[in-house]
PDB file of N, CA, C, O and CB in Angstrom:
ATOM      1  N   UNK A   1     -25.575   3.112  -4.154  1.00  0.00           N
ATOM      2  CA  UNK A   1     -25.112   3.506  -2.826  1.00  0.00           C
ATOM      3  C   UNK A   1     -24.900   2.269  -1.953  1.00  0.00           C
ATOM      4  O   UNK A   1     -23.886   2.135  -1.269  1.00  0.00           O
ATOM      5  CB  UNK A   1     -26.123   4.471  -2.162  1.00  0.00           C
ATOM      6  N   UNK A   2     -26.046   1.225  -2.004  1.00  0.00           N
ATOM      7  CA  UNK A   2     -25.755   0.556  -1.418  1.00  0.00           C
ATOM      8  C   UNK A   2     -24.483  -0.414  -1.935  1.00  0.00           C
ATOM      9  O   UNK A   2     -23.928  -1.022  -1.020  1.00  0.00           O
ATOM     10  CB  UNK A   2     -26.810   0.178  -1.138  1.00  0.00           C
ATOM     11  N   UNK A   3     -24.010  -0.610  -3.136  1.00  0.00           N
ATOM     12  CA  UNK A   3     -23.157  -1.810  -3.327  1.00  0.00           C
ATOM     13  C   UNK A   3     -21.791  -0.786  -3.064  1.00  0.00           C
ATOM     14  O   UNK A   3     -20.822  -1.335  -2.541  1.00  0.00           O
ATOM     15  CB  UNK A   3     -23.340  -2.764  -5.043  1.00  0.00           C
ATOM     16  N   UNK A   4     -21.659   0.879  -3.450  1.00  0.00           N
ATOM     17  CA  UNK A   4     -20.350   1.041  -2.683  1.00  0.00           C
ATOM     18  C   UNK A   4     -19.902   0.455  -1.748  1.00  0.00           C
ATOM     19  O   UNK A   4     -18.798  -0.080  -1.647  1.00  0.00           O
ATOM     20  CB  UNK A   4     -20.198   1.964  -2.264  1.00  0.00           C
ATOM     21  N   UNK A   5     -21.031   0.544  -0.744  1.00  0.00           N
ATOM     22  CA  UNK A   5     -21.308   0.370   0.865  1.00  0.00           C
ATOM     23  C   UNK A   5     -20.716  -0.654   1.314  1.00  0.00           C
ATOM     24  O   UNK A   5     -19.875  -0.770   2.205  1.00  0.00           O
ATOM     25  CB  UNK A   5     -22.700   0.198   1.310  1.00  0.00           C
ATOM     26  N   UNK A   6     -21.455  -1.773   0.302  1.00  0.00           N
ATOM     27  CA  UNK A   6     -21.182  -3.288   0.587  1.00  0.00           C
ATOM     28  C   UNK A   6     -19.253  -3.997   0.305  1.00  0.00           C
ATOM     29  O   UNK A   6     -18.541  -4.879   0.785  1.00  0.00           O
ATOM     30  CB  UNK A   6     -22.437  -4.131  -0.689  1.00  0.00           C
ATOM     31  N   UNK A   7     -19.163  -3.006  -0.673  1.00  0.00           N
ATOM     32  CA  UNK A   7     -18.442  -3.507  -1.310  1.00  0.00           C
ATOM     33  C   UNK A   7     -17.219  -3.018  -0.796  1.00  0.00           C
ATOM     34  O   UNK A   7     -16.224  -3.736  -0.894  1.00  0.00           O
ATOM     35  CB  UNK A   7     -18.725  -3.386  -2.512  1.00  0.00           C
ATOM     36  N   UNK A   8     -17.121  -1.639  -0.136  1.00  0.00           N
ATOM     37  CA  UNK A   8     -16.154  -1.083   0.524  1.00  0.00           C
ATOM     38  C   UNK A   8     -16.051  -1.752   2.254  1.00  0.00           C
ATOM     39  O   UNK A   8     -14.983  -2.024   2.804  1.00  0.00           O
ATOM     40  CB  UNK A   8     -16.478   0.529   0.374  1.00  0.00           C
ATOM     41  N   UNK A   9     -17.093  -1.876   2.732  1.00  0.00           N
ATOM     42  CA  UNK A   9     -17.680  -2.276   4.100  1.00  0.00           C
ATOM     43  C   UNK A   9     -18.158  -3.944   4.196  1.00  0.00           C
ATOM     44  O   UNK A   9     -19.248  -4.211   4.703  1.00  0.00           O
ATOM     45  CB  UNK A   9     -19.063  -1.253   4.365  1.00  0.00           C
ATOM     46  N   UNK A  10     -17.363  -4.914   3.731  1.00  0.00           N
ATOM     47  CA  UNK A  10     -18.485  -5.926   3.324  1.00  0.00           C
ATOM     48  C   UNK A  10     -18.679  -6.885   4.555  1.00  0.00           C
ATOM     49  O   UNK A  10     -19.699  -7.562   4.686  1.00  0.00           O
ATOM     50  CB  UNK A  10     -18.062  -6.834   1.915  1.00  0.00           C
ATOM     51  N   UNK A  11     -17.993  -6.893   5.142  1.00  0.00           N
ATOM     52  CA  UNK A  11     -18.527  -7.739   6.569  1.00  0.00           C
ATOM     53  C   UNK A  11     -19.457  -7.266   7.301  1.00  0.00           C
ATOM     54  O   UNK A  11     -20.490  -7.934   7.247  1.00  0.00           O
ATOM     55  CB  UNK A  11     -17.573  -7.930   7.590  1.00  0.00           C
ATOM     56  N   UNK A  12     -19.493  -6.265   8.043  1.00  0.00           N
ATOM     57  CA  UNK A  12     -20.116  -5.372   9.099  1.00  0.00           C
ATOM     58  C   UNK A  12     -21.491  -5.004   7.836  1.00  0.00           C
ATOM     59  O   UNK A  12     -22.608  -5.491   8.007  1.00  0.00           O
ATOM     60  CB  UNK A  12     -18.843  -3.760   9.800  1.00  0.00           C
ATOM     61  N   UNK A  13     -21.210  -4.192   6.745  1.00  0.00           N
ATOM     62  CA  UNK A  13     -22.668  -4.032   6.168  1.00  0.00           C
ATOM     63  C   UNK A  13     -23.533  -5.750   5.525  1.00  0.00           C
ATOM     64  O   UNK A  13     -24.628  -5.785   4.963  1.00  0.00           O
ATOM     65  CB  UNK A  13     -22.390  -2.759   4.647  1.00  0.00           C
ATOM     66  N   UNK A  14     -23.159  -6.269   5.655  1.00  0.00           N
ATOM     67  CA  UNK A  14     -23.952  -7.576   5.115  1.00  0.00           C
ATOM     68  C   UNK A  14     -24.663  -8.107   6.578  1.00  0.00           C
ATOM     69  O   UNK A  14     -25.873  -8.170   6.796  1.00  0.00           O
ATOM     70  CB  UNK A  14     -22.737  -8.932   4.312  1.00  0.00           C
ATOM     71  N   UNK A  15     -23.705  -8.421   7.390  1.00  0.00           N
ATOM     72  CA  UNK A  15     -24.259  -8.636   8.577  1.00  0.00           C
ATOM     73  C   UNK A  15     -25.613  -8.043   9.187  1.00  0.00           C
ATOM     74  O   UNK A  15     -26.644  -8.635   9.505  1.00  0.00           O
ATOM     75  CB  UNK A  15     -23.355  -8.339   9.283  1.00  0.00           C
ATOM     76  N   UNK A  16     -25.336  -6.907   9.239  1.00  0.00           N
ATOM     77  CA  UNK A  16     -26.134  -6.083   8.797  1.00  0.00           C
ATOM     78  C   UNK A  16     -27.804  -5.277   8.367  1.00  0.00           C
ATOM     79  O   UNK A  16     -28.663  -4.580   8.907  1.00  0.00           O
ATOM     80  CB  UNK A  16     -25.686  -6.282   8.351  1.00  0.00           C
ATOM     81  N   UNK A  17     -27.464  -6.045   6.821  1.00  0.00           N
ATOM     82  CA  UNK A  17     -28.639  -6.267   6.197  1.00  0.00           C
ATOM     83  C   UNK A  17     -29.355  -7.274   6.611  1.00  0.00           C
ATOM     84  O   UNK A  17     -30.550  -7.100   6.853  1.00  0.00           O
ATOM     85  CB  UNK A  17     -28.500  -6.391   5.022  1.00  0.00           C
ATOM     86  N   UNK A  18     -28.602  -8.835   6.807  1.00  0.00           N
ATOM     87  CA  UNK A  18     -28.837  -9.796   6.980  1.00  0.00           C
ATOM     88  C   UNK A  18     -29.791 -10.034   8.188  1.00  0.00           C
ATOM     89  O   UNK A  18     -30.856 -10.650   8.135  1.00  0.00           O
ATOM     90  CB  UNK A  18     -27.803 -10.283   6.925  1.00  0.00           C
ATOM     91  N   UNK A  19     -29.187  -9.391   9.389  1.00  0.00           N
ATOM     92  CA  UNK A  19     -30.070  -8.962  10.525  1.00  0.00           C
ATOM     93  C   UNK A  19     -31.344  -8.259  10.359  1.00  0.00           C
ATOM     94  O   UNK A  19     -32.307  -8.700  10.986  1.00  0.00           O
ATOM     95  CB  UNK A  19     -29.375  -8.171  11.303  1.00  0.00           C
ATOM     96  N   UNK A  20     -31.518  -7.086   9.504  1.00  0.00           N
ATOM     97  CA  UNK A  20     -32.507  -6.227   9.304  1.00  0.00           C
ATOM     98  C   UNK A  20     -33.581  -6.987   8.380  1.00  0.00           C
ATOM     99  O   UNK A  20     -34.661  -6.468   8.095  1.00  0.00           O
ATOM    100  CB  UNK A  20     -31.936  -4.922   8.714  1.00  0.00           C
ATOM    101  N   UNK A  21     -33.352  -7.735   8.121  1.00  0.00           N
ATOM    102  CA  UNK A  21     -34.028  -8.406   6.755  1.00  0.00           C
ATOM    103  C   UNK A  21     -35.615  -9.092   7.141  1.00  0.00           C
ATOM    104  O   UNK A  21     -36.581  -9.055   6.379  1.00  0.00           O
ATOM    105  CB  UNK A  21     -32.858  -9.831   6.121  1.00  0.00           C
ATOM    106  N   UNK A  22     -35.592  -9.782   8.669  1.00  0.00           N
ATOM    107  CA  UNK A  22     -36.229 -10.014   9.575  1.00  0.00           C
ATOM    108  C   UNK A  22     -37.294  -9.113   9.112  1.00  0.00           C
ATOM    109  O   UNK A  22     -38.134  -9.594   8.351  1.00  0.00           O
ATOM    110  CB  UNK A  22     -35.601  -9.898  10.817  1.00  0.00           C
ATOM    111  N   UNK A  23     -37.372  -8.081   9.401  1.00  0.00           N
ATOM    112  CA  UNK A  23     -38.212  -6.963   9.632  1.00  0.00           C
ATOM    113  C   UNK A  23     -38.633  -6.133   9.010  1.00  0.00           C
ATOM    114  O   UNK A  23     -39.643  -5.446   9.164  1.00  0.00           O
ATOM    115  CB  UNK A  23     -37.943  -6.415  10.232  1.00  0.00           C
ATOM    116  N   UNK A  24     -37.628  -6.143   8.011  1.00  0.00           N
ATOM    117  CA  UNK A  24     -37.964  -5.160   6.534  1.00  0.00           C
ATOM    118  C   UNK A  24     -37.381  -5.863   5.260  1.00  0.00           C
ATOM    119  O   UNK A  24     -36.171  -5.921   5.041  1.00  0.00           O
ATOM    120  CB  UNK A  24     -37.135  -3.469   6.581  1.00  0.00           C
ATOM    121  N   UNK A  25     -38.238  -6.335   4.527  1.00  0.00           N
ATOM    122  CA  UNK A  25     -38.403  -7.458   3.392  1.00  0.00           C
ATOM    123  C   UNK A  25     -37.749  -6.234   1.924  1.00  0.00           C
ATOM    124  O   UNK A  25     -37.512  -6.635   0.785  1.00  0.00           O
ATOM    125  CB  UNK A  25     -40.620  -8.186   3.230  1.00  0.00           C
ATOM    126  N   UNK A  26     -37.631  -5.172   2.264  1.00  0.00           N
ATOM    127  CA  UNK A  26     -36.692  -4.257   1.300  1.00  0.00           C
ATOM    128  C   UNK A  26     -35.261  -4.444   1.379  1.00  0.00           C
ATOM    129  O   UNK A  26     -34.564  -4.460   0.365  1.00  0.00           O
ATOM    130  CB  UNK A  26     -36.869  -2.789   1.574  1.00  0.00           C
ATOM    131  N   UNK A  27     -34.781  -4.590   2.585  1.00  0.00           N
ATOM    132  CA  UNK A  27     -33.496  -4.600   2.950  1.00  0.00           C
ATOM    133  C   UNK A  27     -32.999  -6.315   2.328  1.00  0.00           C
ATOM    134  O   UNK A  27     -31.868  -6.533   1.893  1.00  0.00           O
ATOM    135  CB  UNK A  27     -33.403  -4.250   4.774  1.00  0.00           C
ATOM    136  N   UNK A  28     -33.828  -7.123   2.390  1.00  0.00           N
ATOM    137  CA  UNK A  28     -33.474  -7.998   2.207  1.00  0.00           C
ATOM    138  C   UNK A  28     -33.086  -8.471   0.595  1.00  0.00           C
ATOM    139  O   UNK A  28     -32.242  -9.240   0.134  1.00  0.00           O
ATOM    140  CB  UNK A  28     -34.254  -8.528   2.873  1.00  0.00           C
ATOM    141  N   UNK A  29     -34.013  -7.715   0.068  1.00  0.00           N
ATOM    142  CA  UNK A  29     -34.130  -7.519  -1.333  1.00  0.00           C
ATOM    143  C   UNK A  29     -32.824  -6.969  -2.118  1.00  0.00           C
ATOM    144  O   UNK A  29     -32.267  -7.409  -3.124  1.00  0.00           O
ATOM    145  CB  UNK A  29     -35.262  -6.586  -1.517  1.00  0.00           C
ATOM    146  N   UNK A  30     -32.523  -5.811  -1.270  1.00  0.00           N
ATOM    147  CA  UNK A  30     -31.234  -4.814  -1.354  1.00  0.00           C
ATOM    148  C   UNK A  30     -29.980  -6.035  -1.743  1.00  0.00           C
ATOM    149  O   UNK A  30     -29.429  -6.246  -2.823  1.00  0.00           O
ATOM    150  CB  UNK A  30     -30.894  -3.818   0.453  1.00  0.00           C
ATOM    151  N   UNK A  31     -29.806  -6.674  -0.491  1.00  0.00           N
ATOM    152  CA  UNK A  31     -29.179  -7.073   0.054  1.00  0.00           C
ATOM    153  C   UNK A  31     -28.714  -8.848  -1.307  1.00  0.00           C
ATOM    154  O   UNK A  31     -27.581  -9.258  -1.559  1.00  0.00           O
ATOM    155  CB  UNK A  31     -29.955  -6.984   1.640  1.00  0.00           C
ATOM    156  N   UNK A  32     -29.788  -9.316  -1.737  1.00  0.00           N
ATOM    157  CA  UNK A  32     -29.927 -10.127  -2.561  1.00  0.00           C
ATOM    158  C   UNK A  32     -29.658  -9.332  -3.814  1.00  0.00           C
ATOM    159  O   UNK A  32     -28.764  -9.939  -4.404  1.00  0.00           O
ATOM    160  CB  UNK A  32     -31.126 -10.786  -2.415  1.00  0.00           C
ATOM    161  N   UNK A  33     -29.831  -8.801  -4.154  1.00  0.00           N
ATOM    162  CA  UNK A  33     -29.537  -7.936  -5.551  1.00  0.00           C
ATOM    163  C   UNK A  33     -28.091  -7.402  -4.991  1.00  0.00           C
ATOM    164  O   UNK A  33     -27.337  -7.625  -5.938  1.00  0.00           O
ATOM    165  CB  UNK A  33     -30.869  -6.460  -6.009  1.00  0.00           C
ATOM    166  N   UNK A  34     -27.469  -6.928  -4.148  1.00  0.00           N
ATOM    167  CA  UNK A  34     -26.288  -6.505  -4.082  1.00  0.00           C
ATOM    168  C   UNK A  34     -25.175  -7.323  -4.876  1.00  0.00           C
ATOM    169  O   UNK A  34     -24.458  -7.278  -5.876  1.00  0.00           O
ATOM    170  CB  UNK A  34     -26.055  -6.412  -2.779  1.00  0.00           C
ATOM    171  N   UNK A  35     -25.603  -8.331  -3.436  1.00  0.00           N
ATOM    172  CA  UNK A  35     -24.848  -9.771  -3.356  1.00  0.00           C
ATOM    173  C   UNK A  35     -24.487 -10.194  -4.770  1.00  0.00           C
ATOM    174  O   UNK A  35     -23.287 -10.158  -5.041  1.00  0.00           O
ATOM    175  CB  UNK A  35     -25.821 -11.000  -2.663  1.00  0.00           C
ATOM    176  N   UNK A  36     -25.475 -10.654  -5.876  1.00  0.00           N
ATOM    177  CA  UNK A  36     -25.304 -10.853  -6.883  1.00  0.00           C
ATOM    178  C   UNK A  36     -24.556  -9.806  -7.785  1.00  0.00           C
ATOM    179  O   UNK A  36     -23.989 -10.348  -8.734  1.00  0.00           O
ATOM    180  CB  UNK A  36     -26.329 -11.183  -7.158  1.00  0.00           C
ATOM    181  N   UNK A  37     -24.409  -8.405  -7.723  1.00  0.00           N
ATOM    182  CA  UNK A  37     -23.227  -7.636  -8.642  1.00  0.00           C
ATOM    183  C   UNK A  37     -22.614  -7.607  -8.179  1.00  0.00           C
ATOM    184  O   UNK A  37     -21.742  -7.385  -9.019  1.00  0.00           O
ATOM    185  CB  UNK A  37     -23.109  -6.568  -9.160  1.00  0.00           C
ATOM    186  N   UNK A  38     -21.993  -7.659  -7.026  1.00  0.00           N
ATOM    187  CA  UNK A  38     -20.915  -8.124  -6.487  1.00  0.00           C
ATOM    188  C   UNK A  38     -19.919  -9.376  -6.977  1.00  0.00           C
ATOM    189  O   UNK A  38     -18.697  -9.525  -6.993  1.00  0.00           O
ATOM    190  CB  UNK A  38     -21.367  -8.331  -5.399  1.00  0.00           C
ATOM    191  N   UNK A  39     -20.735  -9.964  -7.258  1.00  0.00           N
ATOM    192  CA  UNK A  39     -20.206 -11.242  -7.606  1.00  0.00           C
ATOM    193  C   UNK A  39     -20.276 -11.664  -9.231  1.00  0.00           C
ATOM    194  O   UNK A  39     -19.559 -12.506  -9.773  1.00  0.00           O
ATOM    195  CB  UNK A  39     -20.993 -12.255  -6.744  1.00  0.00           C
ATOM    196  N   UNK A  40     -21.411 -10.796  -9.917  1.00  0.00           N
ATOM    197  CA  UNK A  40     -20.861 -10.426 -11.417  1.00  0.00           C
ATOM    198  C   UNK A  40     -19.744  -9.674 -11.412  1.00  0.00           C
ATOM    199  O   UNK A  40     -18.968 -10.006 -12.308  1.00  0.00           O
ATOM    200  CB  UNK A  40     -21.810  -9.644 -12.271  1.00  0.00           C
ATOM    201  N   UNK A  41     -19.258  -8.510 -10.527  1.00  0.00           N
ATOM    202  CA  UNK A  41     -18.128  -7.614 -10.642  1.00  0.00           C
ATOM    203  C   UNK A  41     -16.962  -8.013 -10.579  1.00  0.00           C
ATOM    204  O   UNK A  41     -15.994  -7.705 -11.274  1.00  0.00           O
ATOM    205  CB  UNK A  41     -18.124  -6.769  -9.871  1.00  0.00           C
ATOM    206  N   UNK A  42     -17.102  -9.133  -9.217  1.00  0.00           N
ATOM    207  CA  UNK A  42     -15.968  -9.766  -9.141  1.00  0.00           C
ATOM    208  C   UNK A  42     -15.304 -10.761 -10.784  1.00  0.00           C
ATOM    209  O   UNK A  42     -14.216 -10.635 -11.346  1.00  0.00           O
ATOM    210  CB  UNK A  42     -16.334 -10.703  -7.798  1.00  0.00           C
ATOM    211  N   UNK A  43     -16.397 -11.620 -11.110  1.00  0.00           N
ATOM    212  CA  UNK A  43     -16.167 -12.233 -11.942  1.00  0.00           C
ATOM    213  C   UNK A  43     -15.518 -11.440 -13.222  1.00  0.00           C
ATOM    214  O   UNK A  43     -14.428 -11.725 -13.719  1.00  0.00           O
ATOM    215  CB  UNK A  43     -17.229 -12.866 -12.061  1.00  0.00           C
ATOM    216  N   UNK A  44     -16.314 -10.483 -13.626  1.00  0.00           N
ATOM    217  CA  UNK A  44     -15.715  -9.665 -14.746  1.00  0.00           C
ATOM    218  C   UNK A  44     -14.260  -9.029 -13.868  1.00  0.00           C
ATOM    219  O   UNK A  44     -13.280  -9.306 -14.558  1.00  0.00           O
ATOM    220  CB  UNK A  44     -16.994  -8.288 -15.386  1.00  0.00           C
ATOM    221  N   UNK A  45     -13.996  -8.559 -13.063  1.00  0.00           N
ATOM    222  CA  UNK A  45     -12.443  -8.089 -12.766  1.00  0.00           C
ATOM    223  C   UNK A  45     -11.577  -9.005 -12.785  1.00  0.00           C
ATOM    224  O   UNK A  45     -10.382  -8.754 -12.943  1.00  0.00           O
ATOM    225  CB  UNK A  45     -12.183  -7.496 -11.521  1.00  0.00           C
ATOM    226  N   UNK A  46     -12.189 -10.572 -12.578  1.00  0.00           N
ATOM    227  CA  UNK A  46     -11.136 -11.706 -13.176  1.00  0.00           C
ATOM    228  C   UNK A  46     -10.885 -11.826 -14.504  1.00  0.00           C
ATOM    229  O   UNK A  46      -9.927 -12.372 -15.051  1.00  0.00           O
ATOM    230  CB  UNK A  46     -11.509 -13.014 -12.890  1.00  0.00           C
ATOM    231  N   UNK A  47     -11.873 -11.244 -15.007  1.00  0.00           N
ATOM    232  CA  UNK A  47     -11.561 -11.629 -16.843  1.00  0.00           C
ATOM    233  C   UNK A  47     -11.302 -10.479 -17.250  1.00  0.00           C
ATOM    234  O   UNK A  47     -11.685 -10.260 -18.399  1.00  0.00           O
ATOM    235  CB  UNK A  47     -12.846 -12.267 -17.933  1.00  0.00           C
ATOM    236  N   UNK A  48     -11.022 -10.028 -16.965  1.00  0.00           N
ATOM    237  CA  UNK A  48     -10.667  -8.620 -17.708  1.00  0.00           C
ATOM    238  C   UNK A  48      -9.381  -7.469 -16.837  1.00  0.00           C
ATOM    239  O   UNK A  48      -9.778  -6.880 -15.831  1.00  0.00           O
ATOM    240  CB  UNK A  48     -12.373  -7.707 -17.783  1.00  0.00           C
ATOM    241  N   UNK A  49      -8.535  -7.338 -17.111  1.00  0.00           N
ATOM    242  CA  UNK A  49      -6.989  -6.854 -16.561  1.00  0.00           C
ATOM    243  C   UNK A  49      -7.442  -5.117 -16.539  1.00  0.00           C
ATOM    244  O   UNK A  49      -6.602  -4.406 -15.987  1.00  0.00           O
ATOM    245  CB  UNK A  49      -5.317  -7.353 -17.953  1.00  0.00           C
ATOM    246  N   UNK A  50      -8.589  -4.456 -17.047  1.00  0.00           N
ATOM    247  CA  UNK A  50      -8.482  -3.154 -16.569  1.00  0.00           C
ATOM    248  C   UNK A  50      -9.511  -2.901 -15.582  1.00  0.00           C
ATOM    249  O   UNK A  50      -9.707  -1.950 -14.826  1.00  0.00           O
ATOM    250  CB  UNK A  50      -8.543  -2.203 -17.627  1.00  0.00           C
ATOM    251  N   UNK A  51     -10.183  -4.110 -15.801  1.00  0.00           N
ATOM    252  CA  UNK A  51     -10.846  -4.163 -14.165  1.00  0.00           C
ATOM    253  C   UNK A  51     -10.732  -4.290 -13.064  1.00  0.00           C
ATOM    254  O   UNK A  51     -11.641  -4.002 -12.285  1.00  0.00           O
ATOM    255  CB  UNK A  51     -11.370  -4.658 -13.883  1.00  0.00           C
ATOM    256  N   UNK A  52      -9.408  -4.827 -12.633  1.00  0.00           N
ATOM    257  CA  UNK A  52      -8.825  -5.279 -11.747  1.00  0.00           C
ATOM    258  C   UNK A  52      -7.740  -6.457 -12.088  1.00  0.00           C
ATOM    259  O   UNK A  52      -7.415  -6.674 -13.255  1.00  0.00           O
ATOM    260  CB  UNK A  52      -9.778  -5.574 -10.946  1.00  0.00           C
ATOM    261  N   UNK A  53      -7.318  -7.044 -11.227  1.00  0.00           N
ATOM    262  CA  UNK A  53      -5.935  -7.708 -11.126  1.00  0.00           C
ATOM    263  C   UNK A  53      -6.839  -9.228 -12.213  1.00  0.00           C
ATOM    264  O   UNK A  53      -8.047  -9.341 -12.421  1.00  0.00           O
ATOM    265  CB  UNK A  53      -5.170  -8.086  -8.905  1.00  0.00           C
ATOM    266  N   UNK A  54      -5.766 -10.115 -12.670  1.00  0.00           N
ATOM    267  CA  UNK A  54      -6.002 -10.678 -13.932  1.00  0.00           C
ATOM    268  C   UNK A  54      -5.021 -11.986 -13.764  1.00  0.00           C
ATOM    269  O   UNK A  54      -3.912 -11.795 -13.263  1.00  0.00           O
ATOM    270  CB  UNK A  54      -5.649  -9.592 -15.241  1.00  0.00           C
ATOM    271  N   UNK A  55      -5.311 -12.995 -14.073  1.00  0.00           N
ATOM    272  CA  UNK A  55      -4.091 -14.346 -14.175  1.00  0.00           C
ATOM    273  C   UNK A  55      -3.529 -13.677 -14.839  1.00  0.00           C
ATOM    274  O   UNK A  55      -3.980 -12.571 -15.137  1.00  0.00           O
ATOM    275  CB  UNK A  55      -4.264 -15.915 -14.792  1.00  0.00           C
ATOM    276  N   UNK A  56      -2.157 -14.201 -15.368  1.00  0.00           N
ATOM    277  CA  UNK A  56      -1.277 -13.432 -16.858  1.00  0.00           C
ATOM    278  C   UNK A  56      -1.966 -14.693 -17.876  1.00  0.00           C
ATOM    279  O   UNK A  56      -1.720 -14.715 -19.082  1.00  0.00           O
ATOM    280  CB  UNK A  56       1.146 -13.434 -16.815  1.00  0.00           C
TER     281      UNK A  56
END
């Protein structure tokens, strides 16, 4: 739920977390684990053409 969130919403929800994190050491957690499949996801939709857009 949360990486839809992030991933559909990613400015305003990171900000966000980032703020809340202060105060609640879960959110922050969230927020660090997101971050990172996000950025495995991204990577695999570069290498791979049915994941998303692809060099030729």
């Amino acid at each position: 739920m949360y990486h839809t969130e992030l991933h559909n919403l990613h400015g305003p929800h990171v900000v966000h977390l980032v703020r809340t994190a202060d105060t609640n050491t879960m959110h922050c957690q969230v927020y660090n684990v997101t971050a990172c499949e996000i950025e495995k996801r991204a990577e695999m939709d570069a290498e791979c053409p049915l994941l998303g857009p692809s060099e030729p």
